[in-house]
Amino acid sequence: MRTTEKLTVTVSKPVAGAARAEAERSGETLSALTNAALREYLIRRAIADEPDTDPEWLEAAARTLVEDEAGR
């Protein structure tokens, strides 16, 4: 079973440049930065839509977000 999927995105040149610079500075790959950013976005959207979201999933997502932030 695949655990990754290729995703092509288009971003503005300033965002691309900043992302590349951050990747070089942090030693992360652009894929890792994109994965983290998309995960954070989806969690924040789920929190905003909380009434329609499974409470257990929200708790797990919030823990993941906190752990990710602490690891940075």
XYZ file of N, CA and C in Angstrom:
216
model
N 0.831 -1.175 0.000
C 0.000 0.000 0.000
C 0.885 1.251 0.000
N 0.569 2.179 -0.870
C 1.349 3.415 -0.965
C 1.065 4.312 0.227
N 2.110 4.928 0.741
C 1.930 5.864 1.845
C 2.141 7.304 1.399
N 2.527 7.481 0.152
C 2.704 8.831 -0.382
C 2.017 8.928 -1.732
N 1.755 10.148 -2.133
C 1.171 10.397 -3.442
C 1.786 11.671 -3.989
N 2.150 11.647 -5.255
C 2.736 12.826 -5.879
C 1.633 13.852 -6.111
N 1.921 15.088 -5.746
C 0.972 16.181 -5.885
C 1.712 17.353 -6.512
N 1.183 17.888 -7.592
C 1.798 19.033 -8.243
C 1.013 20.279 -7.866
N 1.718 21.286 -7.368
C 1.064 22.536 -6.984
C 1.776 23.701 -7.652
N 1.048 24.785 -7.830
C 1.618 26.006 -8.372
C 1.478 27.093 -7.321
N 2.580 27.752 -7.008
C 2.574 28.833 -6.022
C 3.255 30.052 -6.625
N 3.044 31.196 -6.005
C 3.677 32.417 -6.497
C 5.196 32.321 -6.325
N 5.920 33.084 -7.129
C 7.386 33.054 -7.054
C 7.905 33.432 -5.666
N 7.321 34.454 -5.005
C 7.816 34.776 -3.661
C 7.622 33.620 -2.669
N 6.498 32.924 -2.766
C 6.254 31.786 -1.875
C 7.242 30.664 -2.184
N 7.456 30.391 -3.461
C 8.399 29.340 -3.848
C 9.807 29.665 -3.356
N 10.216 30.909 -3.523
C 11.548 31.308 -3.070
C 11.698 31.191 -1.563
N 10.673 31.629 -0.836
C 10.714 31.541 0.626
C 10.721 30.087 1.079
N 9.954 29.242 0.400
C 9.912 27.818 0.757
C 11.265 27.156 0.509
N 11.876 27.459 -0.619
C 13.206 26.893 -0.905
C 14.228 27.351 0.136
N 14.176 28.642 0.479
C 15.114 29.173 1.472
C 14.903 28.502 2.827
N 13.651 28.311 3.223
C 13.360 27.653 4.498
C 13.810 26.201 4.467
N 13.598 25.527 3.343
C 14.031 24.133 3.221
C 15.549 24.039 3.381
N 16.274 24.931 2.739
C 17.734 24.932 2.863
C 18.167 25.250 4.285
N 17.508 26.234 4.902
C 17.861 26.648 6.259
C 17.603 25.539 7.272
N 16.452 24.865 7.126
C 16.044 23.865 8.119
C 16.560 22.464 7.822
N 17.034 22.241 6.597
C 17.479 20.903 6.223
C 16.333 19.979 5.850
N 15.128 20.526 5.748
C 13.955 19.743 5.342
C 13.864 19.729 3.819
N 13.097 18.794 3.303
C 12.814 18.793 1.870
C 11.578 19.652 1.619
N 11.425 20.105 0.379
C 10.203 20.830 0.030
C 8.983 19.940 0.232
N 9.122 18.657 -0.030
C 8.009 17.727 0.184
C 7.601 17.689 1.648
N 8.581 17.642 2.538
C 8.272 17.609 3.973
C 7.603 18.902 4.415
N 8.091 20.039 3.917
C 7.472 21.317 4.267
C 6.047 21.402 3.738
N 5.838 20.943 2.508
C 4.502 20.961 1.920
C 3.564 20.043 2.686
N 4.032 18.854 3.024
C 3.223 17.904 3.782
C 2.792 18.511 5.119
N 3.733 19.134 5.825
C 3.420 19.741 7.120
C 2.429 20.892 6.966
N 2.625 21.715 5.942
C 1.734 22.858 5.731
C 0.321 22.404 5.381
N 0.204 21.405 4.514
C -1.123 20.910 4.150
C -1.806 20.231 5.329
N -1.049 19.473 6.109
C -1.616 18.822 7.293
C -2.139 19.879 8.271
N -1.332 20.905 8.510
C -1.741 21.973 9.425
C -2.995 22.675 8.907
N -3.053 22.947 7.602
C -4.226 23.586 7.009
C -5.473 22.725 7.204
N -5.362 21.435 6.914
C -6.517 20.546 7.046
C -6.987 20.443 8.490
N -6.059 20.415 9.420
C -6.430 20.357 10.832
C -7.139 21.646 11.231
N -6.609 22.777 10.814
C -7.250 24.055 11.157
C -8.646 24.147 10.555
N -8.817 23.651 9.337
C -10.156 23.639 8.715
C -11.100 22.730 9.494
N -10.606 21.585 9.910
C -11.436 20.661 10.682
C -11.848 21.288 12.004
N -10.932 22.007 12.627
C -11.257 22.673 13.883
C -12.310 23.751 13.645
N -12.197 24.472 12.542
C -13.184 25.504 12.215
C -14.560 24.895 11.970
N -14.594 23.680 11.446
C -15.849 22.976 11.159
C -16.197 22.004 12.270
N -15.735 22.270 13.473
C -15.825 21.332 14.590
C -17.174 20.627 14.744
N -18.311 21.300 14.587
C -19.575 20.586 14.791
C -19.743 19.359 13.888
N -19.110 19.385 12.717
C -19.241 18.276 11.770
C -18.081 17.293 11.841
N -17.164 17.502 12.756
C -15.954 16.689 12.816
C -15.985 15.777 14.032
N -15.537 14.550 13.851
C -15.472 13.573 14.938
C -14.593 14.114 16.066
N -15.109 14.214 17.291
C -14.335 14.774 18.406
C -13.023 14.034 18.673
N -13.017 12.715 18.538
C -11.779 11.959 18.761
C -10.731 12.318 17.715
N -11.161 12.490 16.471
C -10.229 12.874 15.415
C -9.663 14.259 15.703
N -10.528 15.189 16.132
C -10.064 16.536 16.445
C -9.021 16.524 17.553
N -9.254 15.733 18.581
C -8.291 15.643 19.676
C -6.953 15.108 19.177
N -6.996 14.053 18.368
C -5.761 13.482 17.821
C -5.065 14.493 16.906
N -5.838 15.194 16.098
C -5.265 16.195 15.201
C -4.625 17.333 15.986
N -5.298 17.777 17.026
C -4.747 18.858 17.846
C -3.443 18.418 18.512
N -3.403 17.177 19.004
C -2.170 16.663 19.613
C -1.046 16.625 18.583
N -1.367 16.168 17.382
C -0.368 16.100 16.314
C 0.163 17.486 15.991
N -0.730 18.462 15.905
C -0.321 19.826 15.600
C 0.601 20.366 16.686
N 0.252 20.132 17.937
C 1.079 20.593 19.055
C 2.435 19.897 19.028
N 2.440 18.582 18.790
C 3.699 17.838 18.737
C 4.571 18.319 17.583
N 3.945 18.587 16.432
C 4.698 19.086 15.283
C 5.316 20.444 15.588
N 4.548 21.326 16.208
C 5.056 22.652 16.545
C 6.197 22.550 17.553
N 6.061 21.646 18.513
C 7.098 21.473 19.533
C 8.383 20.925 18.916
N 8.240 20.126 17.855
C 9.397 19.528 17.205
C 10.153 20.477 16.300
N 9.577 21.619 16.008
C 10.226 22.573 15.086
C 11.257 23.396 15.772
